[in-house]
Short mmCIF file of C-alpha atoms in Angstrom, two decimals:
data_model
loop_
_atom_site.label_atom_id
_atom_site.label_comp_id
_atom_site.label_asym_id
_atom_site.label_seq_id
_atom_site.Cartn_x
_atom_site.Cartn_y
_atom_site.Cartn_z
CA UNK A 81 165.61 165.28 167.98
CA UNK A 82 164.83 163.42 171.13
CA UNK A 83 167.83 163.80 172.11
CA UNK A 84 170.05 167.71 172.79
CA UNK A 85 170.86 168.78 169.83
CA UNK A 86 173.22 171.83 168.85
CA UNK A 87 174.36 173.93 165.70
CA UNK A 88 177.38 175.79 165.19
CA UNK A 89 177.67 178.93 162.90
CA UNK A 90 181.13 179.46 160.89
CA UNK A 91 183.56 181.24 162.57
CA UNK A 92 183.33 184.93 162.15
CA UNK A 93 185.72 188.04 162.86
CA UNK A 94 184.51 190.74 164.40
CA UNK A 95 186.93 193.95 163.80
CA UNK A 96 184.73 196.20 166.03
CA UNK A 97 185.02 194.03 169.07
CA UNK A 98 185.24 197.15 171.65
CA UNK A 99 181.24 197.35 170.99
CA UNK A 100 178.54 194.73 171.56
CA UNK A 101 177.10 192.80 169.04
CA UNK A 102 173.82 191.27 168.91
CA UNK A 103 172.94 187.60 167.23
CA UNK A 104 169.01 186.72 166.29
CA UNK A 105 167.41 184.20 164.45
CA UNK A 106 163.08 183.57 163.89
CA UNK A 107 162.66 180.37 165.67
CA UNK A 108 159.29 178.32 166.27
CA UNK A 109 159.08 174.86 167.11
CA UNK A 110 158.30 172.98 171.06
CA UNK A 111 160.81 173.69 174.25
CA UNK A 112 163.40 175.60 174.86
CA UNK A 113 165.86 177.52 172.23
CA UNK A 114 169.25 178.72 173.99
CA UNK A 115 171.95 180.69 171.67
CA UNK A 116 175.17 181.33 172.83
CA UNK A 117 178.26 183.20 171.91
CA UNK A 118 181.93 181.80 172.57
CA UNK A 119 184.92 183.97 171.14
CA UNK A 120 188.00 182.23 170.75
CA UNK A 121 186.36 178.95 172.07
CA UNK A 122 185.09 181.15 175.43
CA UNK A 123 182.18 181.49 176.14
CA UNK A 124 180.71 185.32 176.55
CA UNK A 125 176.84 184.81 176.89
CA UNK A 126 174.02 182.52 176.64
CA UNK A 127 170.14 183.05 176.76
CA UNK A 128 167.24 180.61 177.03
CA UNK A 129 163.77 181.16 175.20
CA UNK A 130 160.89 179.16 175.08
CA UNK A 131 159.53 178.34 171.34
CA UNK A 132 155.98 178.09 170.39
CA UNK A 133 154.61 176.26 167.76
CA UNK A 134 152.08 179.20 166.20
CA UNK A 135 154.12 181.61 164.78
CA UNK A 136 158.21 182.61 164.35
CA UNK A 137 159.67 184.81 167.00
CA UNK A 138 162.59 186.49 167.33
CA UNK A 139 165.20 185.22 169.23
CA UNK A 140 168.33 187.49 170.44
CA UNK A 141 171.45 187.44 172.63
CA UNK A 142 173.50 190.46 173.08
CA UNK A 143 176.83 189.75 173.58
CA UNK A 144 180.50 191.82 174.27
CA UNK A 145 182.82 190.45 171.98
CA UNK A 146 186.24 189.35 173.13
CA UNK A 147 188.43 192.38 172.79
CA UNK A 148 190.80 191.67 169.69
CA UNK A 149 189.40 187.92 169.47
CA UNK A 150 190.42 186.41 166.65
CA UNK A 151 187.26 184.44 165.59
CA UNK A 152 183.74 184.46 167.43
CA UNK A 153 180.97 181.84 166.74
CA UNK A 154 177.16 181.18 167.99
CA UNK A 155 175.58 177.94 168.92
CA UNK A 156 172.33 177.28 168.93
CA UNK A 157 171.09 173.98 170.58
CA UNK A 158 167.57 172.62 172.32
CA UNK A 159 165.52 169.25 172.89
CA UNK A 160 162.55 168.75 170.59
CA UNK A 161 161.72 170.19 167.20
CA UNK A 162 162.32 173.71 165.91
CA UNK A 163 162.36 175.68 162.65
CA UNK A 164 165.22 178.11 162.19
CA UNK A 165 165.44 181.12 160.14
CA UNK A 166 167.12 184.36 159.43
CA UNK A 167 170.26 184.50 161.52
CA UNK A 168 172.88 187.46 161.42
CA UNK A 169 175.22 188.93 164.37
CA UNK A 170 175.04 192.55 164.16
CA UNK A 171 176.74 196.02 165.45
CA UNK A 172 174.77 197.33 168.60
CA UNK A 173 172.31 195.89 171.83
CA UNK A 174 169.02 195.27 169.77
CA UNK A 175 168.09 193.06 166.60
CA UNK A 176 166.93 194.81 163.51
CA UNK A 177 164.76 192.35 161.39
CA UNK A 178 166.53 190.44 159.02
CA UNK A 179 168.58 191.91 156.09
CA UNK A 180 169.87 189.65 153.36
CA UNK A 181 173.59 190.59 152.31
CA UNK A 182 171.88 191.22 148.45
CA UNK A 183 168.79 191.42 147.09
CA UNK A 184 168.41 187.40 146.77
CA UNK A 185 169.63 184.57 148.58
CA UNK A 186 170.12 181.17 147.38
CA UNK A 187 171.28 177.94 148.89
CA UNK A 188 172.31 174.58 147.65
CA UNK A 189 171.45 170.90 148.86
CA UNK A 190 171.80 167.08 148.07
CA UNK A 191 167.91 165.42 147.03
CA UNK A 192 166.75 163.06 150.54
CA UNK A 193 168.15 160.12 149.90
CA UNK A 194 170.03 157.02 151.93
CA UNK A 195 173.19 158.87 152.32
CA UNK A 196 172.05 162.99 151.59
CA UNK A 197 172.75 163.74 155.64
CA UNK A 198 176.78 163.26 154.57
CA UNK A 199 176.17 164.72 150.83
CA UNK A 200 176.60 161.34 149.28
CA UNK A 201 175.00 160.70 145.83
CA UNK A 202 175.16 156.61 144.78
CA UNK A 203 176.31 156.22 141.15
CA UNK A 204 172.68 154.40 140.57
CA UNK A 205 170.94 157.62 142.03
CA UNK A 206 170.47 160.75 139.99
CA UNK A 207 173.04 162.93 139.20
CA UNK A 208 171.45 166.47 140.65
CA UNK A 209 171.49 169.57 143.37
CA UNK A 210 168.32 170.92 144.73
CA UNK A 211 168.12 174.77 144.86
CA UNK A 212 166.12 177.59 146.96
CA UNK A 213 166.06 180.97 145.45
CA UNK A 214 164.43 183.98 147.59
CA UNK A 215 164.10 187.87 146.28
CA UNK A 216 164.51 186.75 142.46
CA UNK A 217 162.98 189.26 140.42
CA UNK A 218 161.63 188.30 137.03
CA UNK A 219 164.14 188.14 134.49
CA UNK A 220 166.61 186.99 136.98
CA UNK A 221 168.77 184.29 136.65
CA UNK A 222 170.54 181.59 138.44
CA UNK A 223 173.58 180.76 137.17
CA UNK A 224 175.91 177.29 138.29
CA UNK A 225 178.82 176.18 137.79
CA UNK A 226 180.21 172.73 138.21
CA UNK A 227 183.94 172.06 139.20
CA UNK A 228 185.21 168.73 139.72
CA UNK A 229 188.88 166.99 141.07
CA UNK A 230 190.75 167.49 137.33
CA UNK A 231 190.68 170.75 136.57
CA UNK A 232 187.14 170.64 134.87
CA UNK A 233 184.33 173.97 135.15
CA UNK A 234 181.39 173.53 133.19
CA UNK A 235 178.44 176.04 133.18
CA UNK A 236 174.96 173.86 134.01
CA UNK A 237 171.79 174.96 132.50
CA UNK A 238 170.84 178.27 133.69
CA UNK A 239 167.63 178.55 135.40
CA UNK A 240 165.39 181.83 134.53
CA UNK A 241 163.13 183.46 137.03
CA UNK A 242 164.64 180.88 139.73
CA UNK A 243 162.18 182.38 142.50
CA UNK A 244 161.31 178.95 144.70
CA UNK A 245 162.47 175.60 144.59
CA UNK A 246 163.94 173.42 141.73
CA UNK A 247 166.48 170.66 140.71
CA UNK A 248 169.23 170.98 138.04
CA UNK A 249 171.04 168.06 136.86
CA UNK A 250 174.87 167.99 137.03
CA UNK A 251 176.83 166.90 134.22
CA UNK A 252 179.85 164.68 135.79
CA UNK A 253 182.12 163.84 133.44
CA UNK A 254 182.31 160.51 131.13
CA UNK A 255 185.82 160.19 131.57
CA UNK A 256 185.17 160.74 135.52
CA UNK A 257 181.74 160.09 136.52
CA UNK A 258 182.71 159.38 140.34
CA UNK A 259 184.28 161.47 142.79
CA UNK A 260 183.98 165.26 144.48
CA UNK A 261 181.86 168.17 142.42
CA UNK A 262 181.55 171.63 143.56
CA UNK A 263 178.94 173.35 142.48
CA UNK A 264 178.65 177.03 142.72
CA UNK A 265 175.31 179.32 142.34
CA UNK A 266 174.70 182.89 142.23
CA UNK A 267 171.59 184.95 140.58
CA UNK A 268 172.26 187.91 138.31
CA UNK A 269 170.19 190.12 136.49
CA UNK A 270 169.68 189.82 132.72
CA UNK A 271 173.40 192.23 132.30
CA UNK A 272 175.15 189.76 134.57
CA UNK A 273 175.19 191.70 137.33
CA UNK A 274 174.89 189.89 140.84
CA UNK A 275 171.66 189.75 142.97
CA UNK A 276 172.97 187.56 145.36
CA UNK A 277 176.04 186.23 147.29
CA UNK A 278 177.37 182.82 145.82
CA UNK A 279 176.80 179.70 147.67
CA UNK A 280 178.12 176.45 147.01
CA UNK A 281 178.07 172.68 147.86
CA UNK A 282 180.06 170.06 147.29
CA UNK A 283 178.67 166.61 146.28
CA UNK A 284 180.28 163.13 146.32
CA UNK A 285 179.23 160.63 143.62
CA UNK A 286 180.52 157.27 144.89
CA UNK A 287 179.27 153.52 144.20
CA UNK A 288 176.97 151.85 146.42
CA UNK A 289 178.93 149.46 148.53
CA UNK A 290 178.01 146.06 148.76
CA UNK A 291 177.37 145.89 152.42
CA UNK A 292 175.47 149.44 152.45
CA UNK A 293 173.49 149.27 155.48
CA UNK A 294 174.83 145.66 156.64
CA UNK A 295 177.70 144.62 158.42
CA UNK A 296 180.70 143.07 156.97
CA UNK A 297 182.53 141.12 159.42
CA UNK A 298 185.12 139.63 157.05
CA UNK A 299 186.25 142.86 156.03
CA UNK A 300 189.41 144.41 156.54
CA UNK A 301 188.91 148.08 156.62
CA UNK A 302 188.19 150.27 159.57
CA UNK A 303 188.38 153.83 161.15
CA UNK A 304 187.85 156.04 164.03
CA UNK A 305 184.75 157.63 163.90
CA UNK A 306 182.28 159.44 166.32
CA UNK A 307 178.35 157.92 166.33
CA UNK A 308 176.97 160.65 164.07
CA UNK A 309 174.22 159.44 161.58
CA UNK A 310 176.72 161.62 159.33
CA UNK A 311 180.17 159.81 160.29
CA UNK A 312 178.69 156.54 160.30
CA UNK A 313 177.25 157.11 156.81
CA UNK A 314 180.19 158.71 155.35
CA UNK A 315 181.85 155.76 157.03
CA UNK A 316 180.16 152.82 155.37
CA UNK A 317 179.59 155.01 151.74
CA UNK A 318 183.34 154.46 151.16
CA UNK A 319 183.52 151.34 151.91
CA UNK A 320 185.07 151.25 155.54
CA UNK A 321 182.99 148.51 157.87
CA UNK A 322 184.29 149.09 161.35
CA UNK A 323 185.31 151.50 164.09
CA UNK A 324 187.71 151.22 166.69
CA UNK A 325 186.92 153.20 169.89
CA UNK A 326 189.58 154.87 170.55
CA UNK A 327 189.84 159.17 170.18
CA UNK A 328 186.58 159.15 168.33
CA UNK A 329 184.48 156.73 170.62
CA UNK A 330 186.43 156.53 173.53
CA UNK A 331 184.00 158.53 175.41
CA UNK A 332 181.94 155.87 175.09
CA UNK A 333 183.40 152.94 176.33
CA UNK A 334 186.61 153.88 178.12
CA UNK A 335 186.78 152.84 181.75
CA UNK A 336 187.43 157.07 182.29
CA UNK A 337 184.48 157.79 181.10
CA UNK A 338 182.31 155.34 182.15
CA UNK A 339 182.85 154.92 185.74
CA UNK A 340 184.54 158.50 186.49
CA UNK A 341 183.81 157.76 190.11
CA UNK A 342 184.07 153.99 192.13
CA UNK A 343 181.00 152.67 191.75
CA UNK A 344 179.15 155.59 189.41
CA UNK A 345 178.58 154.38 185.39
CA UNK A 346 177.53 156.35 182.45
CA UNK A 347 176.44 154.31 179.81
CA UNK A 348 176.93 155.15 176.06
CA UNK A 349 174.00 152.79 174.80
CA UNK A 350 172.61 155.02 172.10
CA UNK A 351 175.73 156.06 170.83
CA UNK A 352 176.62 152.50 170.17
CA UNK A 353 173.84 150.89 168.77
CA UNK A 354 173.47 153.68 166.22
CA UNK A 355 176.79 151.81 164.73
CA UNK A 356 174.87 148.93 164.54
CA UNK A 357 171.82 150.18 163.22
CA UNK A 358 174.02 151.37 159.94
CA UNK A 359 176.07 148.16 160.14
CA UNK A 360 179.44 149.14 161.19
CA UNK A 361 180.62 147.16 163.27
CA UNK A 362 182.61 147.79 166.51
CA UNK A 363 186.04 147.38 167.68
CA UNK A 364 185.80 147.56 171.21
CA UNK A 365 188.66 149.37 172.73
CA UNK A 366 189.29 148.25 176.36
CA UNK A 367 190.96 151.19 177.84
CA UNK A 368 191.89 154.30 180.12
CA UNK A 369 191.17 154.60 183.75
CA UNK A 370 190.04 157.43 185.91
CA UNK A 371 192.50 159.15 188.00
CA UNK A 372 191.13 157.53 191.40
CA UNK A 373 191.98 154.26 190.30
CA UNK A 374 195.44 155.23 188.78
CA UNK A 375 198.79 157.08 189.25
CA UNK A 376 197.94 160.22 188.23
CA UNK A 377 198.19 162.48 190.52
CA UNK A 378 195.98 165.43 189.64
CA UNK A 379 194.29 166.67 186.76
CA UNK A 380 196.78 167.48 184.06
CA UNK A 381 196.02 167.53 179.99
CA UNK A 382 192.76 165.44 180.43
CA UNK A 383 193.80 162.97 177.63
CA UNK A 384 196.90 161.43 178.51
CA UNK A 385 195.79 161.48 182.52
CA UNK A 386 193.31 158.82 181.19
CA UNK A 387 196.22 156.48 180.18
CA UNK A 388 197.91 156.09 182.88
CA UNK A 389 198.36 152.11 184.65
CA UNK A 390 195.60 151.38 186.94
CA UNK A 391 196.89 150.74 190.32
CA UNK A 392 194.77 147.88 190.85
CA UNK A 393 194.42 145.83 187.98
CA UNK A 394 191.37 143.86 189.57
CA UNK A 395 189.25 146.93 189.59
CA UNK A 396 190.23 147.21 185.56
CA UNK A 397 188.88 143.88 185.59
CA UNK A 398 185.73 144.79 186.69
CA UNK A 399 185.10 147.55 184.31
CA UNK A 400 185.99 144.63 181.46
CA UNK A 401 183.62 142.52 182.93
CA UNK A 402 181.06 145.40 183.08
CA UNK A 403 181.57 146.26 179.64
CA UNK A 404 181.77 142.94 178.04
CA UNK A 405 178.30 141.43 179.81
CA UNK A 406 176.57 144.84 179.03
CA UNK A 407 177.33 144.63 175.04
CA UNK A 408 177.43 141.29 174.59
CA UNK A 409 176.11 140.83 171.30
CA UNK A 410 176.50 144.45 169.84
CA UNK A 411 180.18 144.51 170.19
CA UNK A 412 182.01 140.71 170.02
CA UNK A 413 185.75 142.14 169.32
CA UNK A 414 188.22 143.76 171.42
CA UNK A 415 191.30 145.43 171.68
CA UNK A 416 193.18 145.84 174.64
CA UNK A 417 194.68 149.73 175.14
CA UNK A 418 196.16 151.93 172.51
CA UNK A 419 199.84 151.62 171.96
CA UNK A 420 201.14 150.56 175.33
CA UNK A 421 204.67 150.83 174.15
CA UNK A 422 204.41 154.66 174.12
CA UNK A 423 205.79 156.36 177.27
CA UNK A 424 202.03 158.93 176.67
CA UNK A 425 199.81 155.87 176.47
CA UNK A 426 201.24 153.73 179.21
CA UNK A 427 202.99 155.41 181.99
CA UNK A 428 202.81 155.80 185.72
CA UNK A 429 202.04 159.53 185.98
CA UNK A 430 203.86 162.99 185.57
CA UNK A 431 207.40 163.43 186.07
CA UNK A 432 207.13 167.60 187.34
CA UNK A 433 210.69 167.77 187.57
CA UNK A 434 211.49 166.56 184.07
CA UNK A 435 208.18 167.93 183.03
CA UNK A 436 207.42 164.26 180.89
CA UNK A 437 205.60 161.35 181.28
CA UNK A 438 207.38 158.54 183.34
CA UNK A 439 207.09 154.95 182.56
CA UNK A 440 207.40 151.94 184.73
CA UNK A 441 210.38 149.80 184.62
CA UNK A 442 208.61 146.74 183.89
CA UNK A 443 205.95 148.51 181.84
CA UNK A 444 205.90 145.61 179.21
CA UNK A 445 205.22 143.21 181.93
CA UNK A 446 202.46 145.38 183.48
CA UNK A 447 200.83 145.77 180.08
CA UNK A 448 201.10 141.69 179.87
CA UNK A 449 199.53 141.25 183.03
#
């Protein structure tokens, strides 16, 4: 990506969190790699590497774990390309090269296609999982099973000798050819016995909408939705053809975030035309202001601070004027604040002695105004 880029791991426990841990991953790619580790959403350590293109190094961070943390997780995130491998988190203050759980691994994924990034399959696209199989021995075999929304397991076509890469058609069925399929995978020796831990993926078979990839400005049907290739996709696959900016995609056009200080903008451009480039189109939501041009006070909760009357409803007017001449043609709707009759969404500030938010006695006619 051209842009930062970052990947989470799933959360993991850590029982012996009175020791350190180390997590490592083989990396190679351009720029800079940093992992870090966060327990409990804190963050405990973070390291920088530099990637080379030539040949996979070993990347490490040695972290303490947070003493009786509940769950502990590792980003990894960097500018540029890079090829990631091998990752575990492990007892003690050095890596050890990688060690799969079993003798094999394998892992599941959707065939490239329009809408594989959000693990969308079109009814008029084939009905299959790719697989990767590592450590098979011969006479091995990999075993699926499909589950769908009813109640329904069926056993797909076993795969003998699965070392490498393959496809293996799913069977949906006729009664109900569309909706969610899980398919689990393991490989097992010619007894049964299991060579590898069981992964799984879950596929959605959905028709193609008629404005896949196009807007749809006559159509009624909307959500929230950050501006992730995957959201957006996801989005328009069933069938919803706008977004309103507000919670996901305020951050990019709420007056808060855009001009957090008088005369300072941050512009969301990217973020915005990505919608457009899919073909959802945009509800703009004309709202929030930062605390020097409202009420507020001080610093509070973060989200409701941002709803709170500007003071000075000429410098709000600015920021519409701003926003509208700026995205004229990429955004041509608008909506003007979220739920002003809520005391949270349109008030005057904190009230510390009643310890709630207090609203203006002619809030309705501020809002109209």
């Amino acid at each position: 990506s051209a842009d930062k880029w970052r990947l989470w791991t799933a959360p993991v426990f850590i029982g012996r969190s009175f020791e350190p841990h180390t997590a490592s991953l083989y990396a190679r790619g351009s720029g800079k790699l940093r992992l870090t580790a966060f327990g409990d959403a804190r963050q405990l350590a973070s390291r920088e590497q530099d990637l080379t293109p030539d040949g996979w190094q070993r990347v490490t961070l040695t972290f303490n774990p947070l003493l009786l943390g509940r769950l502990h997780q590792i980003t990894v995130d960097g500018v540029g390309e890079a090829w990631l491998d091998g990752f575990q988190i492990e007892r003690g203050s050095a890596a050890t090269d990688y060690a799969p759980q079993q003798a094999c691994q394998v892992v599941l994924a959707v065939p490239e296609s329009a809408a594989s990034a959000a693990r969308i399959q079109f009814s008029d696209e084939p009905a299959v999982v790719r697989y990767a199989v590592t450590g098979a021995p011969a006479g091995s075999v990999l075993k699926l099973t499909q589950h769908d929304l009813y109640g329904g397991a069926v056993a797909l076509p076993n795969v003998k000798s699965p070392a490498g890469q393959g496809t293996v058609k799913l069977a949906p069925p006729a009664a109900h050819p569309l909706g969610s399929f899980r398919v689990e995978a393991s490989v097992t020796d010619a007894q049964g016995q299991a060579l590898s831990p069981t992964d799984e993926i879950v596929v959605q078979r959905v028709r193609r909408p008629h404005y896949w990839n196009k807007p749809a400005p006559n159509s009624a049907f909307g959500i929230h939705t950050n501006s992730t290739t995957r959201h957006i996709l996801l989005a328009k696959a069933v069938g919803a053809n706008w977004t309103r900016l507000h919670d996901a995609g305020t951050q990019y056009i709420g007056w808060a975030h855009l001009e957090p200080e008088p005369g300072t903008w941050t512009f969301r451009d990217a973020e915005l035309q990505r919608f457009g480039k899919y073909g959802l189109k945009i509800l703009g939501l004309l709202s929030t202001s930062p605390l020097w041009a409202n009420y507020g006070d001080k610093p509070r909760n973060s989200y409701f601070d941002r709803y709170i009357e500007p003071k000075d409803f000429s410098q709000f007017a600015n920021y519409v004027k701003v926003v509208t001449a700026r995205y004229q043609g990429l955004i041509d709707t608008y909506d003007v604040w979220n739920e002003p009759w809520g005391t949270s969404f349109w008030s005057m500030g904190w009230d510390e002695e009643k310890k709630e938010w207090k609203r203006s006695p002619t809030a309705s006619q501020d809002y109209t105004k």
